[in-house]
Short mmCIF file of C-alpha atoms in Angstrom, two decimals:
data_model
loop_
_atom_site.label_atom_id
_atom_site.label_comp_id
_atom_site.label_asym_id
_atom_site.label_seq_id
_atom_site.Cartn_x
_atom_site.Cartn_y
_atom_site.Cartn_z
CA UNK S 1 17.85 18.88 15.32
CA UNK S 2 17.52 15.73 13.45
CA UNK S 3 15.17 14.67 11.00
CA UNK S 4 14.68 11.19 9.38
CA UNK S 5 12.73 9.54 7.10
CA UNK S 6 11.81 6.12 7.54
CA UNK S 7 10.40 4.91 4.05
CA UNK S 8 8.53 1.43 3.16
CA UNK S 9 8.85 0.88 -0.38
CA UNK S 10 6.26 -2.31 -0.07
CA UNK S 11 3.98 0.21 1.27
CA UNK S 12 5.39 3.88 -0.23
CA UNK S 13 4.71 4.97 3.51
CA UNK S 14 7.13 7.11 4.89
CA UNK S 15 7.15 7.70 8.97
CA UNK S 16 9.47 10.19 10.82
CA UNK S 17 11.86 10.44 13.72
CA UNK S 18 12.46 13.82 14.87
CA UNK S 19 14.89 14.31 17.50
CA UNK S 20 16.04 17.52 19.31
CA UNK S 21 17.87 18.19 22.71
CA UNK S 22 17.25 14.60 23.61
CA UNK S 23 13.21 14.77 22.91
CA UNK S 24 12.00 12.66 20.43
CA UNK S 25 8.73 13.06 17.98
CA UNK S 26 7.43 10.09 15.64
CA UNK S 27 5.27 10.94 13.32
CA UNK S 28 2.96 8.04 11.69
CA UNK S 29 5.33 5.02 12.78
CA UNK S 30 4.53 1.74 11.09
CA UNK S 31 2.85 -0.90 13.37
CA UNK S 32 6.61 -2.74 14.65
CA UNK S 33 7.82 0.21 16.97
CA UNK S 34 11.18 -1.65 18.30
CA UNK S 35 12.78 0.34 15.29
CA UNK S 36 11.90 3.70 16.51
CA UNK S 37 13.12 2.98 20.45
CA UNK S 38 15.96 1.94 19.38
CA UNK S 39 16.49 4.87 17.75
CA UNK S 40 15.57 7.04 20.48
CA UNK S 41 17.84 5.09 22.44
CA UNK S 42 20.99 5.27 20.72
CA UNK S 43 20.43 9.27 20.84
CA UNK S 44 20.13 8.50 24.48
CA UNK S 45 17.13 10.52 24.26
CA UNK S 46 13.02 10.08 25.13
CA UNK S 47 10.18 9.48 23.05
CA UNK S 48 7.75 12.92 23.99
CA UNK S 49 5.33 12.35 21.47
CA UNK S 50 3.69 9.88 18.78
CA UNK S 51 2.00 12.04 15.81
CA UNK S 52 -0.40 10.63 14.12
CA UNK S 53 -1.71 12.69 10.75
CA UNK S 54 -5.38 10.77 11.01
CA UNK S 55 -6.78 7.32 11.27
CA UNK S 56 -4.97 5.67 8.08
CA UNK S 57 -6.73 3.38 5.49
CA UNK S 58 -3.71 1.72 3.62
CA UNK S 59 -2.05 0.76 6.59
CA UNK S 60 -1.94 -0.28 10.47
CA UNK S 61 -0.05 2.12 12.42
CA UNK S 62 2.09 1.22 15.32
CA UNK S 63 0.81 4.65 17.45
CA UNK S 64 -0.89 2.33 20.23
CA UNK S 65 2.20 -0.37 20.79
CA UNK S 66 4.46 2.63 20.55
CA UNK S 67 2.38 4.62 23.51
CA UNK S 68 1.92 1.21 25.69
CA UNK S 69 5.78 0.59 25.35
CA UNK S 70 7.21 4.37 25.87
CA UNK S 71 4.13 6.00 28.14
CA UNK S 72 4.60 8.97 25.28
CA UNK S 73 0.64 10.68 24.17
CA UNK S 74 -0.92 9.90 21.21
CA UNK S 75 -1.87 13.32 19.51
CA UNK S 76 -4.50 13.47 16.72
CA UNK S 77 -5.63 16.50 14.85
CA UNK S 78 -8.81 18.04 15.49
CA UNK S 79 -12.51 16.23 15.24
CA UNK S 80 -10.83 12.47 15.97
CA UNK S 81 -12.20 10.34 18.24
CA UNK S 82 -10.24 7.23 18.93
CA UNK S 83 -11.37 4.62 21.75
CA UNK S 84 -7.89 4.97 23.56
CA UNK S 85 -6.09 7.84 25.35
CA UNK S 86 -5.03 10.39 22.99
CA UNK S 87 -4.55 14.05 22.50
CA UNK S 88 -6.44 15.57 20.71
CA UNK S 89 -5.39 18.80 19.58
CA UNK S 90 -6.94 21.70 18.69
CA UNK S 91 -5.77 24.21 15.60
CA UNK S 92 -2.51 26.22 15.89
CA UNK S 93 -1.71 24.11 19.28
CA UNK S 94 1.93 23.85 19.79
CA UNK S 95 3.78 21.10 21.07
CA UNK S 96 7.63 21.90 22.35
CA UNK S 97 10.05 19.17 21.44
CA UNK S 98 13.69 20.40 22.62
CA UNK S 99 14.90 23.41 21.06
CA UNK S 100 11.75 23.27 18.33
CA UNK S 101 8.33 23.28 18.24
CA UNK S 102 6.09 21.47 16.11
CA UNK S 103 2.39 23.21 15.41
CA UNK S 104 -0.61 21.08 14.90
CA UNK S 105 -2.20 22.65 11.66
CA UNK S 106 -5.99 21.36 11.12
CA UNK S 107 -6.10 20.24 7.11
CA UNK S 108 -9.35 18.71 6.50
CA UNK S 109 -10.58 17.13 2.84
CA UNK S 110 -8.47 13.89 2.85
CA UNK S 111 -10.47 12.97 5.86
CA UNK S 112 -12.00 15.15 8.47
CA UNK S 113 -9.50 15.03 11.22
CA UNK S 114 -6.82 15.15 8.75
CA UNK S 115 -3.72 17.16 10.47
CA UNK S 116 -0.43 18.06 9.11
CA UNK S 117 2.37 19.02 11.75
CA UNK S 118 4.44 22.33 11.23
CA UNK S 119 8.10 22.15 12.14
CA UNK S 120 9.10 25.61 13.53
CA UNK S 121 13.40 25.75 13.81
CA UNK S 122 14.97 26.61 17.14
CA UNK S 123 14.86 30.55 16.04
CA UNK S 124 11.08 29.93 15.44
CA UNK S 125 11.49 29.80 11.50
CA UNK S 126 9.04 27.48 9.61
CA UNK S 127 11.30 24.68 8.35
CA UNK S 128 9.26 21.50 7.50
CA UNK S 129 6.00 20.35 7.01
CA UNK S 130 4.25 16.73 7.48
CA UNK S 131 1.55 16.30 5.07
CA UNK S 132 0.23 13.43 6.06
CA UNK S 133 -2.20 12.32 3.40
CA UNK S 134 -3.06 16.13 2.31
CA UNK S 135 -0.58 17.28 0.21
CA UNK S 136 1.68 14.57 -1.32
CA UNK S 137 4.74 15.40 -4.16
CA UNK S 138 2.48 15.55 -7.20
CA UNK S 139 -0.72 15.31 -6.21
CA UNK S 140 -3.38 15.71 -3.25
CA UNK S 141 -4.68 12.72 -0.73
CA UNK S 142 -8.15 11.53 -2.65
CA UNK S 143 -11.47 12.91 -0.69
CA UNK S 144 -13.64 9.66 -0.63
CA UNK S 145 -12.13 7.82 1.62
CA UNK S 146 -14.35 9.27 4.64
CA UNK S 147 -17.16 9.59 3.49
CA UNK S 148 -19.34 7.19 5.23
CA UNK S 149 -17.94 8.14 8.76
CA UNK S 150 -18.42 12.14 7.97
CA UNK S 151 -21.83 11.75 6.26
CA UNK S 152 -20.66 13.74 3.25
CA UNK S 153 -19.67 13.26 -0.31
CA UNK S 154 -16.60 13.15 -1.83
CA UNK S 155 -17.27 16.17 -3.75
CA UNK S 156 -18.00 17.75 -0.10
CA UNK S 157 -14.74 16.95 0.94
CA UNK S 158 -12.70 17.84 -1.87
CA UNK S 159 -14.19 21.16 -1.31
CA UNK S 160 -12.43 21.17 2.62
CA UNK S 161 -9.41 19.82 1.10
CA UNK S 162 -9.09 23.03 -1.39
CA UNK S 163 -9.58 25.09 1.63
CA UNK S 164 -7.11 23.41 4.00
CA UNK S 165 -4.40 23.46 1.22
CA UNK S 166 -5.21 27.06 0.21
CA UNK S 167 -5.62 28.86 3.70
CA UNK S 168 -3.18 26.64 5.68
CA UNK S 169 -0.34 25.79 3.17
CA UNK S 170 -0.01 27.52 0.09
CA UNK S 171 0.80 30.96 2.35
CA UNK S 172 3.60 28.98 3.48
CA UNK S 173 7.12 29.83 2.46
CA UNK S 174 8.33 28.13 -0.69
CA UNK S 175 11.73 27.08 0.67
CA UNK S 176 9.55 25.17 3.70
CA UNK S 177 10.08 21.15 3.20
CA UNK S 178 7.20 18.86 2.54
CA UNK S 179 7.40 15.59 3.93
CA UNK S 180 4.24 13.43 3.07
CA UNK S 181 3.15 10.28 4.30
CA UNK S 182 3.34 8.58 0.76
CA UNK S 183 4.78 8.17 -2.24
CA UNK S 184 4.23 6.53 -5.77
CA UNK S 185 2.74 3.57 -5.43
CA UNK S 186 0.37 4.23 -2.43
CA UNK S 187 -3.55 3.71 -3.19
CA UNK S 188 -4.11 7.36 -1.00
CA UNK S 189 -3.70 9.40 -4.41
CA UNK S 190 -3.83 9.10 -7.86
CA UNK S 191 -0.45 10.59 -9.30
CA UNK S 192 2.33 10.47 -6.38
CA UNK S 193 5.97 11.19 -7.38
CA UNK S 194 8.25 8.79 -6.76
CA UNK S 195 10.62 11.62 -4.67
CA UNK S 196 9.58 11.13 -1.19
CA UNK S 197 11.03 14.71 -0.15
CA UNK S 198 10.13 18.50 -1.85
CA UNK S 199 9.18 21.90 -0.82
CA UNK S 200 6.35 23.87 -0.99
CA UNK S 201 7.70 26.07 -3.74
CA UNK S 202 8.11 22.79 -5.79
CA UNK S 203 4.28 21.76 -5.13
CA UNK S 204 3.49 24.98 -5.82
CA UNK S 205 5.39 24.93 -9.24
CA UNK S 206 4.06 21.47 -10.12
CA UNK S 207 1.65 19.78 -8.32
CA UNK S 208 -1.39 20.45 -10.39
CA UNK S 209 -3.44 20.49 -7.35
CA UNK S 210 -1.91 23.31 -6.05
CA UNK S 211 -2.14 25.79 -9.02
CA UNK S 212 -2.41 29.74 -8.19
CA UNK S 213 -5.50 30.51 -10.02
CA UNK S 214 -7.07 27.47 -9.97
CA UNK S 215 -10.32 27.91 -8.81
CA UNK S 216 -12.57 25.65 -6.15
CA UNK S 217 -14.76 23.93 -8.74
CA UNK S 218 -11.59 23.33 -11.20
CA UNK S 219 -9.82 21.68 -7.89
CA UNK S 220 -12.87 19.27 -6.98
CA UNK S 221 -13.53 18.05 -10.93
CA UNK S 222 -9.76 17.72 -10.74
CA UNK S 223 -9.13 15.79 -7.57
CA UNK S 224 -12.27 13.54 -7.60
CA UNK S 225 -11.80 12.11 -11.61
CA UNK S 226 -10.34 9.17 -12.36
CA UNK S 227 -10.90 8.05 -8.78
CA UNK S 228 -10.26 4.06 -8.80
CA UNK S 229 -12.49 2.05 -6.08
CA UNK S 230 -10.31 1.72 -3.28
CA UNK S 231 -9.20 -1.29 -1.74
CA UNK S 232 -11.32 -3.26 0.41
CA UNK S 233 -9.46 -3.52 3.09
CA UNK S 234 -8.97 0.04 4.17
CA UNK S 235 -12.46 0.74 6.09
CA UNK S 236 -11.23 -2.29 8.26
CA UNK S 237 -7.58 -0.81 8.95
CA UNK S 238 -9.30 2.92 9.94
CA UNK S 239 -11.31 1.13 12.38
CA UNK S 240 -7.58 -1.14 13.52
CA UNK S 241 -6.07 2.68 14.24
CA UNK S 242 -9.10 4.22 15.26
CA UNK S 243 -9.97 1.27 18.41
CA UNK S 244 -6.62 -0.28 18.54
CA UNK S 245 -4.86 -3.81 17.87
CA UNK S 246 -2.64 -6.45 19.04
CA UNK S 247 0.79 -6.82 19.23
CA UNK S 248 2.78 -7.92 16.46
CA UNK S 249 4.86 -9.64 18.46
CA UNK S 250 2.62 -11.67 19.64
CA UNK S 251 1.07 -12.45 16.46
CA UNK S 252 4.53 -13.77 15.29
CA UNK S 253 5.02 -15.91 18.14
CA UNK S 254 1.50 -17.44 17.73
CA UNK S 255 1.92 -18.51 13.94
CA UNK S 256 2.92 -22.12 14.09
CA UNK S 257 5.62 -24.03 12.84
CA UNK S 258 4.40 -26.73 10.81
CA UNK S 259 5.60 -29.92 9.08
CA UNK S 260 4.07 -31.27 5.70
CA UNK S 261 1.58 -33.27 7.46
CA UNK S 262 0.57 -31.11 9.68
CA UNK S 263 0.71 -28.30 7.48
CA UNK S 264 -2.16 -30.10 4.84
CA UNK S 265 -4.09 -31.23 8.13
CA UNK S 266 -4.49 -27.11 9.45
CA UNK S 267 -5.30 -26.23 6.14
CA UNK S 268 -8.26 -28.64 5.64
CA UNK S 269 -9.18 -28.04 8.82
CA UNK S 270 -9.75 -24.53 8.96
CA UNK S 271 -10.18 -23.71 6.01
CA UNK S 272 -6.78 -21.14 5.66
CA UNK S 273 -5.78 -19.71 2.59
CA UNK S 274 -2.05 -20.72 1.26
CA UNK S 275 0.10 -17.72 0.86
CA UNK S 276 2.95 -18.32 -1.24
CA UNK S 277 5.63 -15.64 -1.12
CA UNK S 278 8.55 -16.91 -2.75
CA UNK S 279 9.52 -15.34 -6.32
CA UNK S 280 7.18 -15.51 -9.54
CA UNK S 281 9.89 -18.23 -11.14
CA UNK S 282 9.82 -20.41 -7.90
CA UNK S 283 6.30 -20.22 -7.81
CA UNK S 284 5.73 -21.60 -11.55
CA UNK S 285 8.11 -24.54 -11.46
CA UNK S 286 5.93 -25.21 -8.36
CA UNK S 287 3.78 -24.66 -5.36
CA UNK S 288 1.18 -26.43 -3.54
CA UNK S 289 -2.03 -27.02 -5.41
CA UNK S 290 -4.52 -24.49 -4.63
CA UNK S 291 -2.04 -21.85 -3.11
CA UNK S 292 -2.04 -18.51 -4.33
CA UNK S 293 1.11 -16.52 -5.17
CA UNK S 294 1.92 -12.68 -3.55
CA UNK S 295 5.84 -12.76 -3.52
CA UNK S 296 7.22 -10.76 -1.11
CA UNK S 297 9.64 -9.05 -2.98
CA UNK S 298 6.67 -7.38 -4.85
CA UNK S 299 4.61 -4.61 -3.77
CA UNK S 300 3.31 -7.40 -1.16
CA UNK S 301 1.31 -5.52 1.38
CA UNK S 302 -1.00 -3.69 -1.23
CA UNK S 303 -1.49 -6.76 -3.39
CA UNK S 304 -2.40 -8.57 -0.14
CA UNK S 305 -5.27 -6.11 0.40
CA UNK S 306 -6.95 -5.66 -2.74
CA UNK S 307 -7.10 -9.55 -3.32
CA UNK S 308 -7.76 -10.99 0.00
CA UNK S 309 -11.15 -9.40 1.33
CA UNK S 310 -11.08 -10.26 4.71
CA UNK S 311 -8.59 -9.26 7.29
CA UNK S 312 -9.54 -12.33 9.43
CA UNK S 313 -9.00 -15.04 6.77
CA UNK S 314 -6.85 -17.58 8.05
CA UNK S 315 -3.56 -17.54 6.58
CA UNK S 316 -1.08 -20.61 6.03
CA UNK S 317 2.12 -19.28 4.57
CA UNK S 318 5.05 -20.77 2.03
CA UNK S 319 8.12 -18.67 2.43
CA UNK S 320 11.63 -18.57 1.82
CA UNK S 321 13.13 -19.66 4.59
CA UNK S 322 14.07 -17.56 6.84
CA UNK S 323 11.69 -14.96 5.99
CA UNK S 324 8.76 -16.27 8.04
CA UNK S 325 8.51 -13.84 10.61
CA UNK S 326 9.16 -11.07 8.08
CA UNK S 327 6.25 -12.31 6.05
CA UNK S 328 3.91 -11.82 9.13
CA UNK S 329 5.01 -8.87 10.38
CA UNK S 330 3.86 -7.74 7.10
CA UNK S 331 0.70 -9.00 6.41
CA UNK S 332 0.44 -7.48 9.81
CA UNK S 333 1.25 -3.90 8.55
CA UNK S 334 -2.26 -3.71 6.56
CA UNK S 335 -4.10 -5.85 9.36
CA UNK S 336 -3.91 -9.65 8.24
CA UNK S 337 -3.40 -10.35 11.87
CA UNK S 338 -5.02 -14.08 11.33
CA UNK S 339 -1.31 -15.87 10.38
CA UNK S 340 -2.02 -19.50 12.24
CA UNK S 341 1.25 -21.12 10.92
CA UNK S 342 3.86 -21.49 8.04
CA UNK S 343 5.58 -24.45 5.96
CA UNK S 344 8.90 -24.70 8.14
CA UNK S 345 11.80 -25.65 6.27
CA UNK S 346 9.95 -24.18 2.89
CA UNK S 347 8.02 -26.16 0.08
CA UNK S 348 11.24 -28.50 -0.02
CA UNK S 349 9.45 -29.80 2.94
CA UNK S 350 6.45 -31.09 1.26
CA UNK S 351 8.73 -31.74 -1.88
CA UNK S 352 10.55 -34.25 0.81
CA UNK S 353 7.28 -35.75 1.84
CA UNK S 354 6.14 -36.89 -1.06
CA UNK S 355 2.98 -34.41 -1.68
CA UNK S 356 1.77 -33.74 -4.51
CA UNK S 357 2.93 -30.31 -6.26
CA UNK S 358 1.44 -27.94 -8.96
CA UNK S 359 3.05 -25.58 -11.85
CA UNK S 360 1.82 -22.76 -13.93
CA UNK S 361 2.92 -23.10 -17.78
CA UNK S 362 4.90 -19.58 -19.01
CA UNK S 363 6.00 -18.75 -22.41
CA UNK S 364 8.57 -15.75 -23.35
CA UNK S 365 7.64 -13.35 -24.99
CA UNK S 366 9.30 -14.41 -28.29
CA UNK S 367 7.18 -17.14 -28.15
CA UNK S 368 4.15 -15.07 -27.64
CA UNK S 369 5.22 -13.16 -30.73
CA UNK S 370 5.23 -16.62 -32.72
CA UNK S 371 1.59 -17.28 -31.98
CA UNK S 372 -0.30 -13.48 -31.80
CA UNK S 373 -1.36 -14.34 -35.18
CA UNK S 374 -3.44 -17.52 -34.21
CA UNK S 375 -6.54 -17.69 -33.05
CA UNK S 376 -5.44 -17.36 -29.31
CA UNK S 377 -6.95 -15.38 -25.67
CA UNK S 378 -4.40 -12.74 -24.74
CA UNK S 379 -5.19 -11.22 -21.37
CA UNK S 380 -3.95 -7.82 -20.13
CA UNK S 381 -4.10 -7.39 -16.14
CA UNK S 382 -2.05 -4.22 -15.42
CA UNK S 383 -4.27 -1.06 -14.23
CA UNK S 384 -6.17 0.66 -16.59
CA UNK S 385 -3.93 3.53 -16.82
CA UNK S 386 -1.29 1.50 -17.72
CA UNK S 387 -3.29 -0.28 -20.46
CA UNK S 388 -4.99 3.37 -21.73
CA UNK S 389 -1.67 4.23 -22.21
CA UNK S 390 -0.47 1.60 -24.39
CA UNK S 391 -1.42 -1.80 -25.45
CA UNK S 392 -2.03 -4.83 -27.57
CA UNK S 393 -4.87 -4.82 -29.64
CA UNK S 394 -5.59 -8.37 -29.23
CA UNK S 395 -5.39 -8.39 -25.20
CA UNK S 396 -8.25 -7.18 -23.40
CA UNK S 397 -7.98 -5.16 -20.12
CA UNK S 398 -8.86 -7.51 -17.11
CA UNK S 399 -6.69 -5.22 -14.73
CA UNK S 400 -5.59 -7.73 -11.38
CA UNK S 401 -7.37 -5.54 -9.03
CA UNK S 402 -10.93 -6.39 -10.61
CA UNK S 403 -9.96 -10.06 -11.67
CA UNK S 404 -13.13 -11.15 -10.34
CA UNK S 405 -15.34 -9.25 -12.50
CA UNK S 406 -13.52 -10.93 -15.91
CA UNK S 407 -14.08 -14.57 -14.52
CA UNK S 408 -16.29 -15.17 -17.54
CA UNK S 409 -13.78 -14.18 -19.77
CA UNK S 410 -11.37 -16.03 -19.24
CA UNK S 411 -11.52 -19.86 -20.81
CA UNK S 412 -11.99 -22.59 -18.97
CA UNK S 413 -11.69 -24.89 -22.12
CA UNK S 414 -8.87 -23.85 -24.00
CA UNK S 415 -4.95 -22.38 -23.77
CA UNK S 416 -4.88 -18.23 -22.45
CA UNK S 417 -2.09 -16.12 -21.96
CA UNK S 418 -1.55 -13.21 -19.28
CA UNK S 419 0.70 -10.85 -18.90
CA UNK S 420 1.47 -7.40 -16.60
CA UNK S 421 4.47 -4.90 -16.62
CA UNK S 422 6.87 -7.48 -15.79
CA UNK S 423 5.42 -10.55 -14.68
CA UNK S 424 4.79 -10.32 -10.92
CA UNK S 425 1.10 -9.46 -11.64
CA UNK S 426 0.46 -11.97 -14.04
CA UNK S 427 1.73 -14.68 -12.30
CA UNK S 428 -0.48 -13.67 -8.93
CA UNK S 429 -3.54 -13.75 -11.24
CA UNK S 430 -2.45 -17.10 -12.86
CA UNK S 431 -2.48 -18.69 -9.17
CA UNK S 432 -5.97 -17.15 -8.33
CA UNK S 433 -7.72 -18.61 -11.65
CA UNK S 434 -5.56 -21.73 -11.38
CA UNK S 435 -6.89 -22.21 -8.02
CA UNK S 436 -9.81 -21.73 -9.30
CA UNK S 437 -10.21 -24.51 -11.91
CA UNK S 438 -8.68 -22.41 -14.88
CA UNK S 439 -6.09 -25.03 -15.50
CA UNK S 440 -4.95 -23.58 -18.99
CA UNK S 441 -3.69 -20.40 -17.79
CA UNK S 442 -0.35 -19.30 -18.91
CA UNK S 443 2.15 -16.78 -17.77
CA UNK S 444 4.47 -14.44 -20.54
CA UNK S 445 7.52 -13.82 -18.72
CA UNK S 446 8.58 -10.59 -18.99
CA UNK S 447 5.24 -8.85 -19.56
CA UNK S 448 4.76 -5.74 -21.65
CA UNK S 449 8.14 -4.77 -21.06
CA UNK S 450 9.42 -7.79 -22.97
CA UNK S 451 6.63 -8.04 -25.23
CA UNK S 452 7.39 -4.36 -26.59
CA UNK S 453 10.71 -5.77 -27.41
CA UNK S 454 9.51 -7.96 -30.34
CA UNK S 455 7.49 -7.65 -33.12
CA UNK S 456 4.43 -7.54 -31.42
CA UNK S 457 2.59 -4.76 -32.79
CA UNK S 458 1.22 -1.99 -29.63
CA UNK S 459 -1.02 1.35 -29.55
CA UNK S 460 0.89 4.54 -29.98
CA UNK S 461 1.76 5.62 -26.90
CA UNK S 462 -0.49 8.44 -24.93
CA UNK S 463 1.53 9.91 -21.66
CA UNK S 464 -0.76 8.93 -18.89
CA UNK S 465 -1.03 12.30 -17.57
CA UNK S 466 -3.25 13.43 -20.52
CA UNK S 467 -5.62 11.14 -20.09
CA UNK S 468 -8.87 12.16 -18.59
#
């Protein structure tokens, strides 16, 4: 028996490739499946089944390319109803793979077809568990993220997700393994580890969720505070896994190739938003007016989400180059299928041509330091936890992820300064207001992390995890 994990930092997804006797399970692959065959093939063994622990909101699985390129069924837990061929299980039904067996165990809260798959050894010992989005290292899979499809509210379904986790497994044996579908990072919970592997007796030890004597009203105040909005591009990738997609292959090979003429002709023409995914310091010393920095090397596909509202905007991308078809593959991962070309040869391209180019002003942190005592606009966009837990006085929390509902703080008229953690933040929210007309933005290099290594005066700490 093998078992790997096949983690996405950019997405803190983890999917699985379980092989025994030559028969191979995947469980939650991410949408390019060439990986996984591969796999399968170098085992010399066949793909029997794709597992999918329900109809995910933070990212585009690759369940249907997977089944159209390996003939292997689709299984989904209980109550799903997807608009292709699939299995779909019922409770306790057990699926042979080799010398093991894995058990479908019906868990739902997180959503209501929400399934995590019991590994049983060759001897018929419970060994491992996928959690899918119900039980993650640390914390729980958040209960509002169905509620429109199941007619109920997310106090409703925190309620199911107490019962799943306390009838179908807490009686599990501590030394089982927990493998969840995501770690730190991931907008599915609220407090995710950043281990991406535990057992139960762990979770049972810490994961606040899963307390002995915690009682059912305790769990749903618990799980359901604090809740952030979620991003707004999750209903659209549930209904991407729940009716199917298009290849991302094909996707690839459609983007286009463009020179700098051509390039400022598509974008005028339709409209396209310019992605620029090179690094924050690239970026600054400049970028085509108007474009709006995600770097890749960043937590790219989340930021891509929460910022850009609609999956079917049409995308013109700035890369690095050779990392074109890396960038759309993915955008493609959280359904930003609508790549029509890229910059080929990168922005020295339209440096070469003679177009016109843009910068965004940045300061150290030092320099910051020199000026906090003026009469300047500071501007905090990290997350709210972040900023409860510690901050500047002077800088007021306009976290990235609502930028659009601080517009009218931010100056048109005179100098402001951003900053983040580090500076990757910042900078994306210093291309969105530059873009839009706020041409005295500037960037601190660095961010909090640098600024809390001057003078700069900051809150007193509070641990995150006591906040309420």
């Amino acid at each position: 028996m093998k078992i790997e994990q096949i983690y996405t930092g950019c997405l803190a997804q983890g999917a699985y490739y379980i092989e025994s006797n030559g028969e191979v399970a995947i469980i939650d692959p991410l949408r390019e499946v060439q990986p996984y065959i591969d796999k399968a093939n170098a085992d010399n063994a066949t793909i029997k089944y794709i597992f999918e622990t329900h109809f995910h909101a933070d990212f585009v699985s690759g369940h249907v390319t997977l089944a159209e390129k390996t003939k292997a069924p689709i299984v989904f837990g209980p109550n799903a109803s997807p608009s292709y061929d699939a299995v779909v299980a019922t409770d306790g039904q057990v699926f042979p793979l080799g010398d093991i067996t894995i058990t479908c165990l019906h868990t739902p809260g997180h959503t209501m077809e929400s399934a995590c798959y019991l590994l049983k050894d060759k001897d018929g010992k419970d060994y491992a568990l996928f959690s899918g989005d119900t039980v993650f290292l640390g914390d729980v899979g958040r209960p509002d993220l169905a509620q429109k499809a199941a007619h109920m509210t997310q106090e409703q379904l925190a309620g199911l997700l107490f019962d799943s986790i306390r009838t179908k497994i807490m009686p599990l044996a501590d030394d089982v393994i927990i493998y969840p579908a995501h770690g730190a990072g991931s907008a599915c919970g609220k407090n995710l580890s950043k281990e991406t592997v535990g057992t139960i007796g762990d979770q049972k030890a810490t994961n606040y969720a899963l307390r002995a004597n915690m009682t059912r009203e305790e769990f749903i105040a618990e799980v359901t505070d604090g809740l952030l909005p979620p991003p707004a591009y999750f209903p659209m990738n549930v209904k991407l896994n729940k009716e199917g997609y298009g290849n991302v292959e094909d996707i690839i090979s459609n983007a286009k190739a463009l020179n700098a003429k051509d390039f400022e002709l598509l974008a005028n023409e339709t409209n396209a938003l310019i992605l620029d995914v090179r690094s924050e310091d690239e970026f600054a010393k400049g970028h085509i007016p108007n474009s709006i920095f995600i770097g890749i090397n960043g937590a790219f596909a989340p930021w891509v989400g929460a910022l850009i509202l609609d999956v079917k905007q049409p995308i013109l991308l700035v890369t690095p180059v050779g990392k074109e078809a890396e960038t759309i593959k993915r955008l493609a991962r959280v359904g930003y299928d609508a790549t029509i070309g890229y910059l080929e040869g990168g922005l020295e391209t339209w440096k070469n041509a003679g177009f016109e180019l843009d910068t965004i002003n940045c300061i150290s942190a030092e320099t910051l330091e020199e000026k906090i005592n003026e009469d300047i606009n500071v501007f905090d966009v990290r997350k709210p936890g972040e900023y409860s837990a510690e901050h500047l006085n002077e800088a007021p929390s306009t976290p990235l992820d609502f930028l659009n509902d601080h517009l009218s703080e931010f100056p048109k008229e005179k100098e402001f300064y951003l900053f983040c953690a580090g500076g990757y933040r910042s900078m994306i929210a210093a291309s969105i207001l530059k873009a839009r007309g706020y041409d005295n933005v500037i960037n601190v290099n660095g961010g909090f992390t640098a600024i809390k290594k001057t003078g700069i005066k900051t809150t007193n700490f509070v641990c995150p995890s006591t906040l309420k």
